[in-house]
Tab-separated table of C-alpha atoms and ligand atoms in Angstrom:
chain	number	residue	atom	x	y	z
A	15	UNK	CA	112.373	84.347	86.680
A	16	UNK	CA	110.213	84.319	89.822
A	17	UNK	CA	106.444	84.605	90.047
A	18	UNK	CA	104.881	87.820	91.304
A	19	UNK	CA	103.780	86.228	94.565
A	20	UNK	CA	107.232	84.705	95.166
A	21	UNK	CA	108.839	88.079	94.424
A	22	UNK	CA	106.499	89.745	96.893
A	23	UNK	CA	107.379	87.187	99.580
A	24	UNK	CA	111.140	87.448	98.924
A	25	UNK	CA	111.020	91.254	99.082
A	26	UNK	CA	108.953	91.468	102.267
A	27	UNK	CA	111.222	88.909	103.853
A	28	UNK	CA	114.244	91.114	103.129
A	29	UNK	CA	112.750	94.203	104.761
A	30	UNK	CA	113.745	94.899	108.338
A	31	UNK	CA	111.322	97.419	109.884
A	32	UNK	CA	112.755	100.581	111.405
A	33	UNK	CA	113.873	100.200	115.008
A	34	UNK	CA	111.288	101.272	117.597
A	35	UNK	CA	113.980	102.926	119.730
A	36	UNK	CA	116.666	104.222	117.369
A	37	UNK	CA	114.546	105.219	114.382
A	38	UNK	CA	111.990	107.469	116.052
A	39	UNK	CA	111.301	111.142	116.560
A	40	UNK	CA	108.934	113.159	118.734
A	41	UNK	CA	106.354	115.222	116.847
A	42	UNK	CA	103.482	117.520	117.767
A	43	UNK	CA	100.070	115.894	117.551
A	44	UNK	CA	98.759	118.356	114.971
A	45	UNK	CA	101.447	117.362	112.464
A	46	UNK	CA	101.437	113.664	113.339
A	47	UNK	CA	98.810	112.656	110.794
A	48	UNK	CA	99.870	109.825	108.459
A	49	UNK	CA	102.860	109.067	110.695
A	50	UNK	CA	103.393	105.647	112.292
A	51	UNK	CA	103.124	105.416	116.071
A	52	UNK	CA	106.386	104.010	117.478
A	53	UNK	CA	105.430	103.451	121.121
A	54	UNK	CA	102.116	102.103	122.471
A	55	UNK	CA	100.042	104.731	124.259
A	56	UNK	CA	98.458	104.130	127.669
A	57	UNK	CA	96.287	106.701	129.401
A	58	UNK	CA	95.761	107.315	133.123
A	59	UNK	CA	92.254	108.558	132.274
A	60	UNK	CA	89.108	106.454	132.078
A	61	UNK	CA	86.776	107.076	129.120
A	62	UNK	CA	84.198	108.363	129.908
A	63	UNK	CA	85.950	110.078	132.817
A	64	UNK	CA	82.716	109.896	134.893
A	65	UNK	CA	79.142	108.627	134.467
A	66	UNK	CA	77.452	111.107	132.145
A	67	UNK	CA	74.265	111.649	130.236
A	68	UNK	CA	73.833	110.642	126.601
A	69	UNK	CA	70.719	112.839	126.241
A	70	UNK	CA	69.144	116.117	127.170
A	71	UNK	CA	66.531	115.123	129.781
A	72	UNK	CA	66.183	114.269	133.448
A	73	UNK	CA	68.442	112.227	135.732
A	74	UNK	CA	66.236	109.991	137.866
A	75	UNK	CA	66.216	106.957	140.140
A	76	UNK	CA	64.942	104.038	138.054
A	77	UNK	CA	62.849	102.673	140.904
A	78	UNK	CA	60.878	105.964	140.961
A	79	UNK	CA	59.902	105.831	137.296
A	80	UNK	CA	59.670	102.156	136.386
A	81	UNK	CA	55.844	102.158	136.212
A	82	UNK	CA	55.529	105.480	134.402
A	83	UNK	CA	54.038	104.011	131.231
A	84	UNK	CA	50.859	103.076	133.161
A	85	UNK	CA	51.031	105.820	135.755
A	86	UNK	CA	53.303	108.842	135.047
A	87	UNK	CA	55.678	109.566	137.927
A	88	UNK	CA	55.873	113.180	139.109
A	89	UNK	CA	59.309	114.218	140.372
A	90	UNK	CA	60.628	117.356	142.009
A	91	UNK	CA	63.484	119.001	140.072
A	92	UNK	CA	66.237	119.807	142.567
A	93	UNK	CA	69.080	120.919	140.276
A	94	UNK	CA	70.055	121.955	136.745
A	95	UNK	CA	73.247	120.232	135.530
A	96	UNK	CA	74.743	121.654	132.335
A	97	UNK	CA	77.767	119.963	130.700
A	98	UNK	CA	80.981	121.023	132.410
A	99	UNK	CA	79.738	121.284	136.011
A	100	UNK	CA	79.940	119.076	139.060
A	101	UNK	CA	76.436	118.252	140.488
A	102	UNK	CA	75.879	119.466	144.035
A	103	UNK	CA	72.933	117.365	145.187
A	104	UNK	CA	72.242	113.709	145.762
A	105	UNK	CA	68.965	112.659	144.149
A	106	UNK	CA	66.531	111.393	146.802
A	107	UNK	CA	63.358	109.312	146.210
A	108	UNK	CA	60.814	111.468	144.359
A	109	UNK	CA	63.479	113.823	142.987
A	110	UNK	CA	65.117	114.422	139.563
A	111	UNK	CA	67.786	116.707	138.097
A	112	UNK	CA	67.489	118.521	134.796
A	113	UNK	CA	70.497	117.258	132.807
A	114	UNK	CA	72.134	117.908	129.436
A	115	UNK	CA	74.194	115.744	127.068
A	116	UNK	CA	77.663	115.123	128.450
A	117	UNK	CA	76.839	116.395	131.954
A	118	UNK	CA	77.854	114.410	135.036
A	119	UNK	CA	75.153	112.102	136.477
A	120	UNK	CA	74.411	113.229	140.032
A	121	UNK	CA	74.784	110.857	142.969
A	122	UNK	CA	71.607	108.884	143.656
A	123	UNK	CA	70.459	108.917	139.996
A	124	UNK	CA	71.052	105.904	137.778
A	125	UNK	CA	68.943	106.548	134.672
A	126	UNK	CA	68.261	109.392	132.239
A	127	UNK	CA	64.812	109.991	130.770
A	128	UNK	CA	64.977	111.823	127.466
A	129	UNK	CA	63.293	115.204	127.369
A	130	UNK	CA	60.847	114.071	124.661
A	131	UNK	CA	59.334	111.510	127.093
A	132	UNK	CA	58.556	114.108	129.784
A	133	UNK	CA	56.355	117.124	130.500
A	134	UNK	CA	57.585	119.969	132.644
A	135	UNK	CA	55.442	122.037	134.985
A	136	UNK	CA	57.484	124.648	136.868
A	137	UNK	CA	59.802	122.707	139.188
A	138	UNK	CA	58.091	119.386	138.570
A	139	UNK	CA	58.585	116.882	135.756
A	140	UNK	CA	56.075	114.243	134.618
A	141	UNK	CA	57.712	111.060	133.335
A	142	UNK	CA	55.412	109.872	130.531
A	143	UNK	CA	57.113	106.645	129.568
A	144	UNK	CA	59.121	104.144	131.637
A	145	UNK	CA	62.798	104.101	130.594
A	146	UNK	CA	64.991	101.010	130.651
A	147	UNK	CA	67.181	100.648	133.765
A	148	UNK	CA	70.343	102.793	133.357
A	149	UNK	CA	69.138	104.076	130.003
A	150	UNK	CA	71.137	106.951	128.449
A	151	UNK	CA	73.887	106.759	131.053
A	152	UNK	CA	77.392	106.524	129.608
A	153	UNK	CA	79.233	104.768	132.406
A	154	UNK	CA	82.691	105.734	133.599
A	155	UNK	CA	85.366	103.563	131.926
A	156	UNK	CA	82.842	101.798	129.708
A	157	UNK	CA	84.715	102.935	126.559
A	158	UNK	CA	88.265	102.556	127.895
A	159	UNK	CA	89.785	101.625	131.228
A	160	UNK	CA	92.707	103.693	132.551
A	161	UNK	CA	96.029	101.874	132.464
A	162	UNK	CA	95.205	99.515	129.602
A	163	UNK	CA	96.593	100.000	126.102
A	164	UNK	CA	94.865	102.833	124.299
A	165	UNK	CA	96.698	102.567	120.945
A	166	UNK	CA	99.260	99.961	119.865
A	167	UNK	CA	102.568	100.819	118.187
A	168	UNK	CA	102.774	100.335	114.440
A	169	UNK	CA	99.509	101.986	113.418
A	170	UNK	CA	99.091	104.858	110.992
A	171	UNK	CA	97.729	107.971	112.640
A	172	UNK	CA	94.657	109.348	110.912
A	173	UNK	CA	91.908	111.646	112.165
A	174	UNK	CA	90.302	109.104	114.568
A	175	UNK	CA	93.637	108.248	116.226
A	176	UNK	CA	94.634	111.930	116.442
A	177	UNK	CA	91.292	112.678	118.139
A	178	UNK	CA	91.816	109.824	120.623
A	179	UNK	CA	95.327	111.087	121.431
A	180	UNK	CA	94.032	114.633	121.901
A	181	UNK	CA	91.299	113.409	124.270
A	182	UNK	CA	93.979	111.493	126.191
A	183	UNK	CA	96.044	114.696	126.548
A	184	UNK	CA	99.027	113.599	124.435
A	185	UNK	CA	100.258	116.830	122.821
A	186	UNK	CA	103.392	115.130	121.483
A	187	UNK	CA	104.200	111.574	120.565
A	188	UNK	CA	106.901	109.270	119.374
A	189	UNK	CA	106.620	108.211	115.734
A	190	UNK	CA	108.949	106.357	113.386
A	191	UNK	CA	111.176	108.624	111.306
A	192	UNK	CA	110.331	108.684	107.626
A	193	UNK	CA	112.173	106.018	105.626
A	194	UNK	CA	114.804	107.578	103.354
A	195	UNK	CA	114.462	106.535	99.726
A	196	UNK	CA	117.214	107.507	97.271
A	197	UNK	CA	116.113	107.805	93.646
A	198	UNK	CA	118.173	108.102	90.474
A	199	UNK	CA	117.676	107.462	86.777
A	200	UNK	CA	120.120	105.840	84.406
A	201	UNK	CA	120.467	106.383	80.683
A	202	UNK	CA	122.517	108.414	78.171
A	203	UNK	CA	119.255	109.494	76.517
A	204	UNK	CA	117.884	111.222	79.624
A	205	UNK	CA	117.906	114.964	80.217
A	206	UNK	CA	116.475	117.121	82.985
A	207	UNK	CA	113.098	118.764	82.502
A	208	UNK	CA	114.438	122.198	81.557
A	209	UNK	CA	116.925	121.179	78.877
A	210	UNK	CA	116.075	121.459	75.151
A	211	UNK	CA	115.823	117.980	73.624
A	212	UNK	CA	118.413	116.922	71.053
A	213	UNK	CA	117.611	114.037	68.677
A	214	UNK	CA	117.389	110.811	70.651
A	215	UNK	CA	116.910	112.483	73.997
A	216	UNK	CA	113.910	112.257	76.360
A	217	UNK	CA	113.079	113.858	79.681
A	218	UNK	CA	113.773	111.844	82.810
A	219	UNK	CA	110.125	111.516	83.838
A	220	UNK	CA	110.730	108.501	86.094
A	221	UNK	CA	112.478	110.691	88.661
A	222	UNK	CA	109.307	112.768	88.987
A	223	UNK	CA	106.993	109.764	89.143
A	224	UNK	CA	109.095	108.085	91.823
A	225	UNK	CA	109.522	111.267	93.875
A	226	UNK	CA	105.750	111.638	94.111
A	227	UNK	CA	105.108	107.957	94.810
A	228	UNK	CA	107.727	107.910	97.556
A	229	UNK	CA	106.391	111.074	99.177
A	230	UNK	CA	102.820	109.770	99.056
A	231	UNK	CA	103.991	106.577	100.744
A	232	UNK	CA	105.099	108.630	103.764
A	233	UNK	CA	108.810	108.244	103.005
A	234	UNK	CA	111.346	110.957	102.239
A	235	UNK	CA	112.584	111.002	98.620
A	236	UNK	CA	116.253	111.872	98.093
A	237	UNK	CA	116.722	112.799	94.444
A	238	UNK	CA	120.133	111.947	93.041
A	239	UNK	CA	119.432	112.927	89.423
A	240	UNK	CA	120.459	111.332	86.148
A	241	UNK	CA	123.437	109.004	85.793
A	242	UNK	CA	124.979	108.166	82.417
A	243	UNK	CA	125.324	104.588	81.230
A	244	UNK	CA	128.899	104.666	82.442
A	245	UNK	CA	130.062	102.009	84.907
A	246	UNK	CA	132.363	104.363	86.828
A	247	UNK	CA	129.700	107.057	87.313
A	248	UNK	CA	127.081	104.431	88.167
A	249	UNK	CA	129.227	102.732	90.759
A	250	UNK	CA	129.898	106.048	92.463
A	251	UNK	CA	126.201	106.958	92.663
A	252	UNK	CA	125.092	103.493	93.781
A	253	UNK	CA	127.694	103.442	96.571
A	254	UNK	CA	126.591	106.910	97.704
A	255	UNK	CA	122.875	106.032	97.534
A	256	UNK	CA	123.375	102.863	99.547
A	257	UNK	CA	125.287	104.852	102.164
A	258	UNK	CA	122.553	107.413	102.765
A	259	UNK	CA	119.253	105.601	102.242
A	260	UNK	CA	117.115	102.788	103.619
A	261	UNK	CA	115.849	101.962	100.150
A	262	UNK	CA	117.447	102.786	96.797
A	263	UNK	CA	115.398	103.024	93.613
A	264	UNK	CA	117.134	103.257	90.272
A	265	UNK	CA	115.325	103.096	86.972
A	266	UNK	CA	116.730	101.718	83.751
A	267	UNK	CA	119.826	99.698	83.004
A	268	UNK	CA	118.625	96.373	84.431
A	269	UNK	CA	117.686	94.678	81.181
A	270	UNK	CA	119.894	92.597	78.895
A	271	UNK	CA	121.160	95.430	76.675
A	272	UNK	CA	124.840	96.213	76.151
A	273	UNK	CA	124.506	99.354	78.284
A	274	UNK	CA	122.608	97.770	81.175
A	275	UNK	CA	125.268	97.848	83.891
A	276	UNK	CA	123.332	97.964	87.147
A	277	UNK	CA	123.462	94.249	88.064
A	278	UNK	CA	127.202	94.011	87.291
A	279	UNK	CA	127.970	97.000	89.466
A	280	UNK	CA	125.837	95.672	92.320
A	281	UNK	CA	127.862	92.460	92.150
A	282	UNK	CA	131.146	94.374	92.137
A	283	UNK	CA	129.926	96.191	95.266
A	284	UNK	CA	129.376	92.760	96.878
A	285	UNK	CA	125.602	93.075	96.892
A	286	UNK	CA	123.544	89.919	97.032
A	287	UNK	CA	121.072	89.822	94.155
A	288	UNK	CA	117.847	88.105	95.198
A	289	UNK	CA	115.712	88.766	92.127
A	290	UNK	CA	116.718	89.499	88.530
A	291	UNK	CA	113.423	89.117	86.710
A	292	UNK	CA	109.757	88.686	87.619
A	293	UNK	CA	106.869	87.103	85.703
A	294	UNK	CA	105.065	90.426	85.410
A	295	UNK	CA	104.015	92.609	82.510
A	296	UNK	CA	105.030	95.367	82.441
A	297	UNK	CA	108.094	95.160	84.652
A	298	UNK	CA	109.913	91.903	83.921
A	299	UNK	CA	113.500	93.140	84.365
A	300	UNK	CA	113.426	93.920	88.084
A	301	UNK	CA	116.511	93.638	90.238
A	302	UNK	CA	116.284	93.335	94.012
A	303	UNK	CA	119.503	93.301	96.021
A	304	UNK	CA	120.814	93.763	99.543
A	305	UNK	CA	124.195	94.730	100.879
A	306	UNK	CA	125.944	92.806	103.636
A	307	UNK	CA	125.738	94.590	106.979
A	308	UNK	CA	129.509	94.382	107.478
A	309	UNK	CA	130.057	96.173	104.211
A	310	UNK	CA	132.864	98.717	103.925
A	311	UNK	CA	130.365	101.340	102.768
A	312	UNK	CA	130.050	103.896	105.528
A	313	UNK	CA	126.300	104.123	106.024
A	314	UNK	CA	124.289	106.668	108.005
A	315	UNK	CA	121.537	104.113	108.589
A	316	UNK	CA	122.107	100.998	110.631
A	317	UNK	CA	119.973	99.147	108.144
A	318	UNK	CA	121.090	96.997	105.338
A	319	UNK	CA	119.590	98.985	102.471
A	320	UNK	CA	117.290	97.333	100.000
A	321	UNK	CA	118.093	98.056	96.371
A	322	UNK	CA	115.419	98.037	93.665
A	323	UNK	CA	116.705	98.252	90.112
A	324	UNK	CA	113.445	99.115	88.388
A	325	UNK	CA	113.019	98.798	84.635
A	326	UNK	CA	113.341	102.044	82.653
A	327	UNK	CA	110.019	102.014	80.848
A	328	UNK	CA	107.756	104.574	82.519
A	329	UNK	CA	104.695	102.330	82.857
A	330	UNK	CA	106.852	99.513	84.226
A	331	UNK	CA	108.268	101.892	86.850
A	332	UNK	CA	104.807	102.786	88.115
A	333	UNK	CA	103.521	99.213	88.104
A	334	UNK	CA	106.564	97.737	89.847
A	335	UNK	CA	106.506	100.537	92.419
A	336	UNK	CA	102.862	99.912	93.306
A	337	UNK	CA	103.262	96.144	93.282
A	338	UNK	CA	106.642	95.651	94.987
A	339	UNK	CA	108.210	98.851	96.331
A	340	UNK	CA	105.204	100.255	98.184
A	341	UNK	CA	104.708	97.129	100.339
A	342	UNK	CA	108.435	97.235	101.180
A	343	UNK	CA	108.241	100.903	102.227
A	344	UNK	CA	105.170	100.141	104.339
A	345	UNK	CA	106.877	97.300	106.182
A	346	UNK	CA	110.068	99.335	106.641
A	347	UNK	CA	108.094	102.310	107.991
A	348	UNK	CA	107.025	100.395	111.101
A	349	UNK	CA	103.417	99.600	110.139
A	350	UNK	CA	102.749	96.192	111.646
A	351	UNK	CA	100.243	94.872	109.107
A	352	UNK	CA	98.548	95.479	105.777
A	353	UNK	CA	101.715	95.834	103.684
A	354	UNK	CA	100.482	93.919	100.665
A	355	UNK	CA	98.381	95.596	98.008
A	356	UNK	CA	94.625	95.225	98.332
A	357	UNK	CA	92.841	93.752	95.335
A	358	UNK	CA	89.171	94.373	94.682
A	359	UNK	CA	86.920	92.108	92.682
A	360	UNK	CA	85.063	94.236	90.168
A	361	UNK	CA	83.278	93.851	86.842
A	362	UNK	CA	85.138	94.500	83.606
A	363	UNK	CA	83.368	96.879	81.255
A	364	UNK	CA	84.897	95.285	78.177
A	365	UNK	CA	87.149	92.518	76.964
A	366	UNK	CA	90.647	92.404	78.534
A	367	UNK	CA	93.486	90.509	76.906
A	368	UNK	CA	96.906	89.176	77.845
A	369	UNK	CA	99.264	86.707	76.166
A	370	UNK	CA	98.962	84.649	79.352
A	371	UNK	CA	102.713	84.249	79.789
A	372	UNK	CA	103.205	86.707	82.660
A	373	UNK	CA	100.916	88.206	85.295
A	374	UNK	CA	99.589	91.163	83.339
A	375	UNK	CA	98.664	94.568	84.728
A	376	UNK	CA	96.396	96.695	82.528
A	377	UNK	CA	95.794	100.288	83.505
A	378	UNK	CA	92.426	101.966	83.500
A	379	UNK	CA	89.742	103.571	85.564
A	380	UNK	CA	87.167	102.356	88.059
A	381	UNK	CA	83.714	103.773	87.452
A	382	UNK	CA	80.878	103.392	89.933
A	383	UNK	CA	77.816	102.120	88.082
A	384	UNK	CA	74.739	101.746	90.323
A	385	UNK	CA	77.020	101.291	93.329
A	386	UNK	CA	79.158	98.602	91.643
A	387	UNK	CA	82.712	99.242	90.456
A	388	UNK	CA	83.386	98.625	86.801
A	389	UNK	CA	86.887	98.611	85.283
A	390	UNK	CA	87.396	100.550	82.048
A	391	UNK	CA	90.756	99.971	80.380
A	392	UNK	CA	92.574	103.126	79.255
A	393	UNK	CA	92.210	103.913	75.539
A	394	UNK	CA	95.380	103.664	73.473
A	395	UNK	CA	98.438	101.478	73.776
A	396	UNK	CA	99.176	99.440	76.876
A	397	UNK	CA	102.864	99.464	75.888
A	398	UNK	CA	105.177	99.781	78.856
A	399	UNK	CA	106.787	102.707	77.037
A	400	UNK	CA	103.501	104.610	76.897
A	401	UNK	CA	103.258	106.961	79.784
A	402	UNK	CA	100.631	109.253	78.329
A	403	UNK	CA	97.455	107.209	78.828
A	404	UNK	CA	98.385	106.376	82.425
A	405	UNK	CA	97.255	109.895	83.273
A	406	UNK	CA	93.752	109.931	84.778
A	407	UNK	CA	93.773	106.210	85.568
A	408	UNK	CA	93.183	104.923	89.087
A	409	UNK	CA	93.382	101.139	88.898
A	410	UNK	CA	95.307	98.209	87.474
A	411	UNK	CA	93.395	95.129	86.311
A	412	UNK	CA	95.314	91.926	86.914
A	413	UNK	CA	95.236	88.914	84.614
A	414	UNK	CA	97.014	85.956	86.211
A	415	UNK	CA	99.474	83.761	84.312
A	416	UNK	CA	97.521	81.520	81.914
A	417	UNK	CA	94.534	83.837	81.669
A	418	UNK	CA	94.370	85.294	78.173
A	419	UNK	CA	90.883	86.753	78.075
A	420	UNK	CA	88.339	88.346	80.374
A	421	UNK	CA	84.904	88.784	78.846
A	422	UNK	CA	82.827	91.938	79.137
A	423	UNK	CA	80.954	91.918	82.472
A	424	UNK	CA	83.199	89.121	83.821
A	425	UNK	CA	84.766	89.553	87.259
A	426	UNK	CA	88.356	90.842	87.344
A	427	UNK	CA	90.747	91.636	90.186
A	428	UNK	CA	91.998	95.204	90.340
A	429	UNK	CA	94.597	97.015	92.346
A	430	UNK	CA	93.115	100.344	93.360
A	431	UNK	CA	95.704	103.112	93.148
A	432	UNK	CA	96.239	106.240	95.132
A	433	UNK	CA	94.955	104.987	98.476
A	434	UNK	CA	98.229	104.212	100.179
B	12	AMP	P1	116.254	100.616	79.923
B	12	AMP	O1	115.588	99.770	80.953
B	12	AMP	O2	117.371	101.419	80.460
B	12	AMP	O3	116.627	99.790	78.737
B	12	AMP	O4	115.141	101.639	79.446
B	12	AMP	C1	113.948	101.159	78.857
B	12	AMP	C2	113.168	102.296	78.213
B	12	AMP	O5	112.757	103.221	79.208
B	12	AMP	C3	113.934	103.120	77.235
B	12	AMP	O6	113.080	103.443	76.145
B	12	AMP	C4	114.341	104.335	77.993
B	12	AMP	O7	114.541	105.443	77.151
B	12	AMP	C5	113.163	104.546	78.912
B	12	AMP	N1	113.593	105.217	80.131
B	12	AMP	C6	114.634	104.824	80.887
B	12	AMP	N2	114.778	105.639	81.947
B	12	AMP	C7	113.808	106.577	81.840
B	12	AMP	C8	113.457	107.692	82.632
B	12	AMP	N3	114.131	107.994	83.735
B	12	AMP	N4	112.399	108.439	82.259
B	12	AMP	C9	111.716	108.116	81.135
B	12	AMP	N5	111.989	107.064	80.355
B	12	AMP	C10	113.045	106.305	80.680
B	13	MG	MG1	118.826	102.508	79.678
């Protein structure tokens, strides 16, 4: 059994990111949000494109107005420059141009005096306060210099990046394709959502949970349904899943029961099993395997797929996905950093308990109390078979191995959910 941190390291080490040439596609900028940039972007434009005004006011020569605080300068207004127009005049000593935010600074001027520090009389302006040299001028190329790297590859595109790419006139861009994640559930007791339940049967809820988690991670879920606890049927589905996906997620059948066949079948398919169990609660029976790249399986992806045999218990599926699968999908997707989960230090509202034997994840909700996060454990059972009280939670409190008790108001680490 490996520790959680060793499991995390082993898994991330097994993930080969998508290829920046083969595994890309070109998409329109407006639908590129949340995608991962595959190629660095360089712009031939400077930002700002030209010296421009940061204020509504007057473009002046600093030397004309430097003593205005003691003795207001009076300047002749020779031009009005709205945003979007090229100035026509060159400002001479004793002259100024009326200027607006974003408008081009005329030749000869080097400083902008804000409107509030002036008084206008017909075509003359009184400068009532001396500005600083070059004040309120946004200089050409002071934000970004043409030809240098504007955005690196491997970043997630959100609103700020999309705005930058729009400003740089990139209507289309190259992003990594979405990782393909095959999902199936194992168990003779499982039925699809629309089938009446016979005694002993339950709905395959894991398929739904995993489909949503995979989609929210930016990957494409491929749903392969329910597979009976039958070695022949399982082998067929595993071989198919491995052939079509970058990552395969099965749930159930990885424990020590008589009907838990997944590990045996992986071995018969010549997979290398890297992890069989992790010191985590819930989620101990977790299988992680890879397939040799020279395998006979005829794959659509050039990648050696990563196989996660997740435990069947619904809470264990969610916890192991957040803790181990999500970082793997992030690394695979081409993101260059920030794969690991982020833990926050918060205050616990009440006592939290663990038997101390495995790293324990307790589900609950973060409440903001006077600007400080407080963790409230979900009411009801924290059994890994209890799916019901996971609804409406948004965080997992983590008790490390050896820690059996956290007192009310004591600090606790939490994994915040739903912000992937
Ligand atoms: P297993 O790991 O196959 O022994 O399953 C552990 C527990 O999880 C059992 O109580 C199963 O009935 C339950 N379980 C397994 N797969 C699913 C699933 N897809 N959806 C809901 N519960 C499941
Ligand atoms: Mg089972």
